């Protein structure tokens, strides 16, 4: 089973089309294993991306070094998945 | 004994529990509900659809589906709520009663059963189908890029490893083909609503082209009324518009195909939220999400009832 310990979901705010394209470029780097929850489309729309723990540092350095603003939408994906599992098991009991 | 009255609508459920629920519904309300199997998934699971009907033959119909993207769990959960709402409202709510006295309603709660089972067993974040792609180690096709409407143009990926992989050809996915065949054989569907999450949007065609839909003004007006009704319950704000102008170019999409089949009232919902929990929306928000969405759905169904074509 896939676990998501340390995975974070970042909310990225591209300031312009160029930054949107920069973020889009990350999508092609398959080794980062990024999972775009909301695709990079245009500057007005925020971009949500789940970043595995092993790629977090690289992605954050990339964003910061390109002055691309971002926030952390979900600190640890696994903790929400665990909460969900717990509530489902309570329900089935 | 388990019953639809004891089913917990405020919790997420796995595939077996939802399929049991569907069986229970048909068993407890045979005068109103029947279940039909429109096909089998890639891994051989039955594709089950609930039919709500008060009689007649080949009546005009309204189609609602949830869960085509398997990780969007609030949608399947909302589908179960809608099923219960329909049977509770018939005979009580004059508007829903008049809809069902003139239309059949088809509700497919788990539109991507293989993917949904996989989110419970192996990968909570799985979105696509589970079909194998020859020549690639990557599994699955995006079932919302696999329809024969702008298939293959910009707005989907040709890379089997991408989350928006369109598939080897249109309708390659049995989960999509099953609906295509059903819609074509039924031939009298007047409204088609496909429900996703998240982002709080109500969308109408087109996604694959910037060409305006012939009925764009009417669809926009219906969408406006629907999002106002939805917001009236909990104040949840939705945006609305065509897919391509509101989010992005997406080709091979469900409602582009249904609209091009002549189903004028073709809409897609993107339910809660706008990006606090995303696909991991807490179960405590299932009921508020489903009950507000129902108000939006009712606007679409009433408009369909009142504007025969």
PDB file of C-alpha atoms in Angstrom, chain B residues 43-234:
ATOM      1  CA  UNK B  43     -10.952  -5.751 -13.815  1.00  0.00           C
ATOM      2  CA  UNK B  44     -14.362  -7.365 -14.217  1.00  0.00           C
ATOM      3  CA  UNK B  45     -16.376  -5.538 -11.569  1.00  0.00           C
ATOM      4  CA  UNK B  46     -20.071  -4.902 -12.336  1.00  0.00           C
ATOM      5  CA  UNK B  47     -20.888  -1.309 -13.277  1.00  0.00           C
ATOM      6  CA  UNK B  48     -24.119  -0.616 -11.412  1.00  0.00           C
ATOM      7  CA  UNK B  49     -26.612   2.160 -12.079  1.00  0.00           C
ATOM      8  CA  UNK B  50     -29.685   2.997 -10.010  1.00  0.00           C
ATOM      9  CA  UNK B  51     -32.843   3.716 -11.987  1.00  0.00           C
ATOM     10  CA  UNK B  52     -35.558   5.774 -10.304  1.00  0.00           C
ATOM     11  CA  UNK B  53     -38.798   5.461 -12.233  1.00  0.00           C
ATOM     12  CA  UNK B  54     -42.523   5.811 -11.608  1.00  0.00           C
ATOM     13  CA  UNK B  55     -43.528   4.002 -14.763  1.00  0.00           C
ATOM     14  CA  UNK B  56     -43.893   4.656 -18.451  1.00  0.00           C
ATOM     15  CA  UNK B  57     -41.613   3.299 -21.143  1.00  0.00           C
ATOM     16  CA  UNK B  58     -38.446   5.037 -22.289  1.00  0.00           C
ATOM     17  CA  UNK B  59     -39.436   8.240 -20.581  1.00  0.00           C
ATOM     18  CA  UNK B  60     -37.146  11.236 -20.955  1.00  0.00           C
ATOM     19  CA  UNK B  61     -34.384  10.855 -18.398  1.00  0.00           C
ATOM     20  CA  UNK B  62     -31.830  12.653 -16.265  1.00  0.00           C
ATOM     21  CA  UNK B  63     -28.378  11.100 -15.703  1.00  0.00           C
ATOM     22  CA  UNK B  64     -26.167  11.812 -12.689  1.00  0.00           C
ATOM     23  CA  UNK B  65     -22.795  10.184 -12.140  1.00  0.00           C
ATOM     24  CA  UNK B  66     -20.224  10.480  -9.354  1.00  0.00           C
ATOM     25  CA  UNK B  67     -16.762   9.065  -8.779  1.00  0.00           C
ATOM     26  CA  UNK B  68     -15.405   8.934 -12.323  1.00  0.00           C
ATOM     27  CA  UNK B  69     -12.135  10.116 -10.746  1.00  0.00           C
ATOM     28  CA  UNK B  70     -11.811   7.572  -7.979  1.00  0.00           C
ATOM     29  CA  UNK B  71      -9.999   9.662  -5.356  1.00  0.00           C
ATOM     30  CA  UNK B  72     -12.746  12.263  -5.274  1.00  0.00           C
ATOM     31  CA  UNK B  73     -14.432  10.450  -2.411  1.00  0.00           C
ATOM     32  CA  UNK B  74     -16.889  13.184  -1.463  1.00  0.00           C
ATOM     33  CA  UNK B  75     -18.606  12.602  -4.809  1.00  0.00           C
ATOM     34  CA  UNK B  76     -19.413   8.914  -4.330  1.00  0.00           C
ATOM     35  CA  UNK B  77     -20.523   9.744  -0.781  1.00  0.00           C
ATOM     36  CA  UNK B  78     -22.770  12.484  -2.150  1.00  0.00           C
ATOM     37  CA  UNK B  79     -24.164  10.012  -4.687  1.00  0.00           C
ATOM     38  CA  UNK B  80     -25.392   7.785  -1.861  1.00  0.00           C
ATOM     39  CA  UNK B  81     -27.001  10.818  -0.226  1.00  0.00           C
ATOM     40  CA  UNK B  82     -28.728  11.776  -3.515  1.00  0.00           C
ATOM     41  CA  UNK B  83     -30.180   8.266  -3.814  1.00  0.00           C
ATOM     42  CA  UNK B  84     -31.708   8.478  -0.344  1.00  0.00           C
ATOM     43  CA  UNK B  85     -32.882  12.044  -1.006  1.00  0.00           C
ATOM     44  CA  UNK B  86     -34.745  10.963  -4.135  1.00  0.00           C
ATOM     45  CA  UNK B  87     -36.675   8.185  -2.399  1.00  0.00           C
ATOM     46  CA  UNK B  88     -37.375  10.361   0.652  1.00  0.00           C
ATOM     47  CA  UNK B  89     -38.595  13.274  -1.473  1.00  0.00           C
ATOM     48  CA  UNK B  90     -40.871  11.408  -3.838  1.00  0.00           C
ATOM     49  CA  UNK B  91     -44.446  12.011  -2.698  1.00  0.00           C
ATOM     50  CA  UNK B  92     -43.231  14.626  -0.183  1.00  0.00           C
ATOM     51  CA  UNK B  93     -41.539  17.324  -2.240  1.00  0.00           C
ATOM     52  CA  UNK B  94     -43.916  18.505  -4.981  1.00  0.00           C
ATOM     53  CA  UNK B  95     -41.111  19.563  -7.281  1.00  0.00           C
ATOM     54  CA  UNK B  96     -39.138  16.307  -7.138  1.00  0.00           C
ATOM     55  CA  UNK B  97     -42.401  14.379  -7.346  1.00  0.00           C
ATOM     56  CA  UNK B  98     -43.365  16.166 -10.562  1.00  0.00           C
ATOM     57  CA  UNK B  99     -39.881  15.526 -11.961  1.00  0.00           C
ATOM     58  CA  UNK B 100     -40.164  11.804 -11.247  1.00  0.00           C
ATOM     59  CA  UNK B 101     -43.729  11.670 -12.559  1.00  0.00           C
ATOM     60  CA  UNK B 102     -42.370  12.760 -15.925  1.00  0.00           C
ATOM     61  CA  UNK B 103     -38.721  11.691 -16.012  1.00  0.00           C
ATOM     62  CA  UNK B 104     -36.617   8.733 -15.027  1.00  0.00           C
ATOM     63  CA  UNK B 105     -33.448   9.457 -13.069  1.00  0.00           C
ATOM     64  CA  UNK B 106     -30.320   7.340 -13.549  1.00  0.00           C
ATOM     65  CA  UNK B 107     -27.646   7.568 -10.855  1.00  0.00           C
ATOM     66  CA  UNK B 108     -24.239   5.924 -11.204  1.00  0.00           C
ATOM     67  CA  UNK B 109     -22.539   6.269  -7.809  1.00  0.00           C
ATOM     68  CA  UNK B 110     -19.254   4.450  -8.511  1.00  0.00           C
ATOM     69  CA  UNK B 111     -18.361   5.267 -12.096  1.00  0.00           C
ATOM     70  CA  UNK B 112     -14.787   4.004 -11.765  1.00  0.00           C
ATOM     71  CA  UNK B 113     -15.061   0.896  -9.530  1.00  0.00           C
ATOM     72  CA  UNK B 114     -11.530  -0.433 -10.160  1.00  0.00           C
ATOM     73  CA  UNK B 115      -9.956   2.907  -9.306  1.00  0.00           C
ATOM     74  CA  UNK B 116     -12.203   3.320  -6.280  1.00  0.00           C
ATOM     75  CA  UNK B 117     -11.332  -0.126  -4.933  1.00  0.00           C
ATOM     76  CA  UNK B 118      -7.663   0.753  -5.453  1.00  0.00           C
ATOM     77  CA  UNK B 119      -7.994   3.952  -3.403  1.00  0.00           C
ATOM     78  CA  UNK B 120      -9.185   1.778  -0.510  1.00  0.00           C
ATOM     79  CA  UNK B 121      -6.645  -0.971  -0.889  1.00  0.00           C
ATOM     80  CA  UNK B 122      -3.398   0.401  -2.279  1.00  0.00           C
ATOM     81  CA  UNK B 123      -3.313   4.097  -3.099  1.00  0.00           C
ATOM     82  CA  UNK B 124      -5.727   6.671  -1.705  1.00  0.00           C
ATOM     83  CA  UNK B 125      -4.571   9.158  -4.306  1.00  0.00           C
ATOM     84  CA  UNK B 126      -5.459   7.044  -7.362  1.00  0.00           C
ATOM     85  CA  UNK B 127      -7.472   8.971  -9.986  1.00  0.00           C
ATOM     86  CA  UNK B 128      -7.539   6.989 -13.220  1.00  0.00           C
ATOM     87  CA  UNK B 129      -8.876   3.602 -14.331  1.00  0.00           C
ATOM     88  CA  UNK B 130      -6.709   0.509 -13.738  1.00  0.00           C
ATOM     89  CA  UNK B 131      -6.269  -0.619 -17.304  1.00  0.00           C
ATOM     90  CA  UNK B 132      -2.820  -1.752 -18.428  1.00  0.00           C
ATOM     91  CA  UNK B 133      -1.120   0.332 -21.076  1.00  0.00           C
ATOM     92  CA  UNK B 134       0.776  -1.806 -23.584  1.00  0.00           C
ATOM     93  CA  UNK B 135       4.390  -0.765 -23.864  1.00  0.00           C
ATOM     94  CA  UNK B 136       4.346   1.112 -20.575  1.00  0.00           C
ATOM     95  CA  UNK B 137       4.789   0.270 -16.917  1.00  0.00           C
ATOM     96  CA  UNK B 138       2.268   2.951 -16.045  1.00  0.00           C
ATOM     97  CA  UNK B 139      -1.305   1.950 -15.353  1.00  0.00           C
ATOM     98  CA  UNK B 140      -4.605   3.631 -16.086  1.00  0.00           C
ATOM     99  CA  UNK B 141      -6.343   6.148 -18.269  1.00  0.00           C
ATOM    100  CA  UNK B 142      -8.012   9.385 -17.209  1.00  0.00           C
ATOM    101  CA  UNK B 143     -11.671   8.489 -17.788  1.00  0.00           C
ATOM    102  CA  UNK B 144     -12.480  12.168 -18.241  1.00  0.00           C
ATOM    103  CA  UNK B 145     -10.174  12.474 -21.255  1.00  0.00           C
ATOM    104  CA  UNK B 146     -11.265   9.261 -22.998  1.00  0.00           C
ATOM    105  CA  UNK B 147     -14.545  10.393 -24.584  1.00  0.00           C
ATOM    106  CA  UNK B 148     -15.008  10.929 -28.298  1.00  0.00           C
ATOM    107  CA  UNK B 149     -15.239  14.697 -28.166  1.00  0.00           C
ATOM    108  CA  UNK B 150     -12.111  16.496 -29.220  1.00  0.00           C
ATOM    109  CA  UNK B 151     -10.310  13.274 -28.347  1.00  0.00           C
ATOM    110  CA  UNK B 152      -6.573  13.693 -28.633  1.00  0.00           C
ATOM    111  CA  UNK B 153      -6.447  17.447 -29.180  1.00  0.00           C
ATOM    112  CA  UNK B 154      -4.646  19.685 -26.707  1.00  0.00           C
ATOM    113  CA  UNK B 155      -5.986  19.281 -23.183  1.00  0.00           C
ATOM    114  CA  UNK B 156      -4.985  15.689 -22.487  1.00  0.00           C
ATOM    115  CA  UNK B 157      -1.762  13.732 -22.448  1.00  0.00           C
ATOM    116  CA  UNK B 158      -0.438  10.959 -24.698  1.00  0.00           C
ATOM    117  CA  UNK B 159       1.879   9.810 -21.907  1.00  0.00           C
ATOM    118  CA  UNK B 160       0.499   6.713 -20.078  1.00  0.00           C
ATOM    119  CA  UNK B 161       2.265   7.906 -16.919  1.00  0.00           C
ATOM    120  CA  UNK B 162       0.380  11.179 -16.876  1.00  0.00           C
ATOM    121  CA  UNK B 163      -2.694  11.700 -14.675  1.00  0.00           C
ATOM    122  CA  UNK B 164      -4.485  13.078 -17.740  1.00  0.00           C
ATOM    123  CA  UNK B 165      -3.544  10.248 -20.122  1.00  0.00           C
ATOM    124  CA  UNK B 166      -6.265  10.067 -22.779  1.00  0.00           C
ATOM    125  CA  UNK B 167      -5.896   6.351 -23.529  1.00  0.00           C
ATOM    126  CA  UNK B 168      -5.003   4.573 -26.796  1.00  0.00           C
ATOM    127  CA  UNK B 169      -8.296   5.545 -28.471  1.00  0.00           C
ATOM    128  CA  UNK B 170     -11.666   7.106 -27.606  1.00  0.00           C
ATOM    129  CA  UNK B 171     -13.872   4.892 -25.419  1.00  0.00           C
ATOM    130  CA  UNK B 172     -10.955   2.505 -24.826  1.00  0.00           C
ATOM    131  CA  UNK B 173     -12.009   2.298 -21.185  1.00  0.00           C
ATOM    132  CA  UNK B 174     -14.900  -0.098 -20.526  1.00  0.00           C
ATOM    133  CA  UNK B 175     -16.126   2.232 -17.790  1.00  0.00           C
ATOM    134  CA  UNK B 176     -16.560   4.977 -20.406  1.00  0.00           C
ATOM    135  CA  UNK B 177     -17.811   2.682 -23.189  1.00  0.00           C
ATOM    136  CA  UNK B 178     -20.537   1.342 -20.875  1.00  0.00           C
ATOM    137  CA  UNK B 179     -22.003   4.818 -20.432  1.00  0.00           C
ATOM    138  CA  UNK B 180     -21.607   5.675 -24.122  1.00  0.00           C
ATOM    139  CA  UNK B 181     -23.523   2.538 -25.114  1.00  0.00           C
ATOM    140  CA  UNK B 182     -26.182   3.153 -22.479  1.00  0.00           C
ATOM    141  CA  UNK B 183     -26.732   6.776 -23.526  1.00  0.00           C
ATOM    142  CA  UNK B 184     -26.935   5.793 -27.186  1.00  0.00           C
ATOM    143  CA  UNK B 185     -29.302   2.879 -26.586  1.00  0.00           C
ATOM    144  CA  UNK B 186     -31.544   4.883 -24.279  1.00  0.00           C
ATOM    145  CA  UNK B 187     -31.717   7.770 -26.715  1.00  0.00           C
ATOM    146  CA  UNK B 188     -33.943   9.979 -24.563  1.00  0.00           C
ATOM    147  CA  UNK B 189     -31.644  11.472 -21.944  1.00  0.00           C
ATOM    148  CA  UNK B 190     -32.313  15.184 -21.549  1.00  0.00           C
ATOM    149  CA  UNK B 191     -29.841  16.174 -18.840  1.00  0.00           C
ATOM    150  CA  UNK B 192     -26.426  14.764 -17.928  1.00  0.00           C
ATOM    151  CA  UNK B 193     -24.547  15.787 -14.784  1.00  0.00           C
ATOM    152  CA  UNK B 194     -21.086  14.391 -14.028  1.00  0.00           C
ATOM    153  CA  UNK B 195     -19.828  15.173 -10.530  1.00  0.00           C
ATOM    154  CA  UNK B 196     -16.178  15.702  -9.564  1.00  0.00           C
ATOM    155  CA  UNK B 197     -14.262  17.417  -6.791  1.00  0.00           C
ATOM    156  CA  UNK B 198     -12.673  19.765  -5.824  1.00  0.00           C
ATOM    157  CA  UNK B 199     -12.690  23.552  -6.564  1.00  0.00           C
ATOM    158  CA  UNK B 200     -16.355  24.519  -6.185  1.00  0.00           C
ATOM    159  CA  UNK B 201     -17.239  25.045  -9.834  1.00  0.00           C
ATOM    160  CA  UNK B 202     -20.266  24.399 -12.023  1.00  0.00           C
ATOM    161  CA  UNK B 203     -19.166  23.901 -15.598  1.00  0.00           C
ATOM    162  CA  UNK B 204     -20.796  23.398 -18.973  1.00  0.00           C
ATOM    163  CA  UNK B 205     -19.385  22.653 -22.492  1.00  0.00           C
ATOM    164  CA  UNK B 206     -16.991  23.079 -24.059  1.00  0.00           C
ATOM    165  CA  UNK B 207     -13.649  22.046 -22.682  1.00  0.00           C
ATOM    166  CA  UNK B 208     -11.826  20.976 -25.830  1.00  0.00           C
ATOM    167  CA  UNK B 209     -12.562  24.046 -27.896  1.00  0.00           C
ATOM    168  CA  UNK B 210     -13.090  27.740 -27.284  1.00  0.00           C
ATOM    169  CA  UNK B 211     -16.082  27.549 -29.629  1.00  0.00           C
ATOM    170  CA  UNK B 212     -19.172  28.559 -27.652  1.00  0.00           C
ATOM    171  CA  UNK B 213     -21.910  25.998 -27.143  1.00  0.00           C
ATOM    172  CA  UNK B 214     -25.005  26.796 -29.212  1.00  0.00           C
ATOM    173  CA  UNK B 215     -27.013  26.989 -25.961  1.00  0.00           C
ATOM    174  CA  UNK B 216     -24.323  28.820 -24.022  1.00  0.00           C
ATOM    175  CA  UNK B 217     -26.588  31.657 -22.853  1.00  0.00           C
ATOM    176  CA  UNK B 218     -29.199  29.255 -21.506  1.00  0.00           C
ATOM    177  CA  UNK B 219     -26.606  26.984 -19.862  1.00  0.00           C
ATOM    178  CA  UNK B 220     -24.981  30.004 -18.250  1.00  0.00           C
ATOM    179  CA  UNK B 221     -28.314  31.196 -16.871  1.00  0.00           C
ATOM    180  CA  UNK B 222     -29.128  27.747 -15.470  1.00  0.00           C
ATOM    181  CA  UNK B 223     -25.667  27.498 -13.931  1.00  0.00           C
ATOM    182  CA  UNK B 224     -26.095  30.908 -12.319  1.00  0.00           C
ATOM    183  CA  UNK B 225     -29.405  29.893 -10.755  1.00  0.00           C
ATOM    184  CA  UNK B 226     -27.985  26.568  -9.647  1.00  0.00           C
ATOM    185  CA  UNK B 227     -24.963  28.043  -7.865  1.00  0.00           C
ATOM    186  CA  UNK B 228     -27.212  30.631  -6.181  1.00  0.00           C
ATOM    187  CA  UNK B 229     -29.464  27.855  -4.894  1.00  0.00           C
ATOM    188  CA  UNK B 230     -26.433  25.865  -3.757  1.00  0.00           C
ATOM    189  CA  UNK B 231     -24.966  28.846  -1.896  1.00  0.00           C
ATOM    190  CA  UNK B 232     -28.277  29.579  -0.168  1.00  0.00           C
ATOM    191  CA  UNK B 233     -27.827  26.696   2.288  1.00  0.00           C
ATOM    192  CA  UNK B 234     -24.317  27.105   3.714  1.00  0.00           C
TER     193      UNK B 234
END
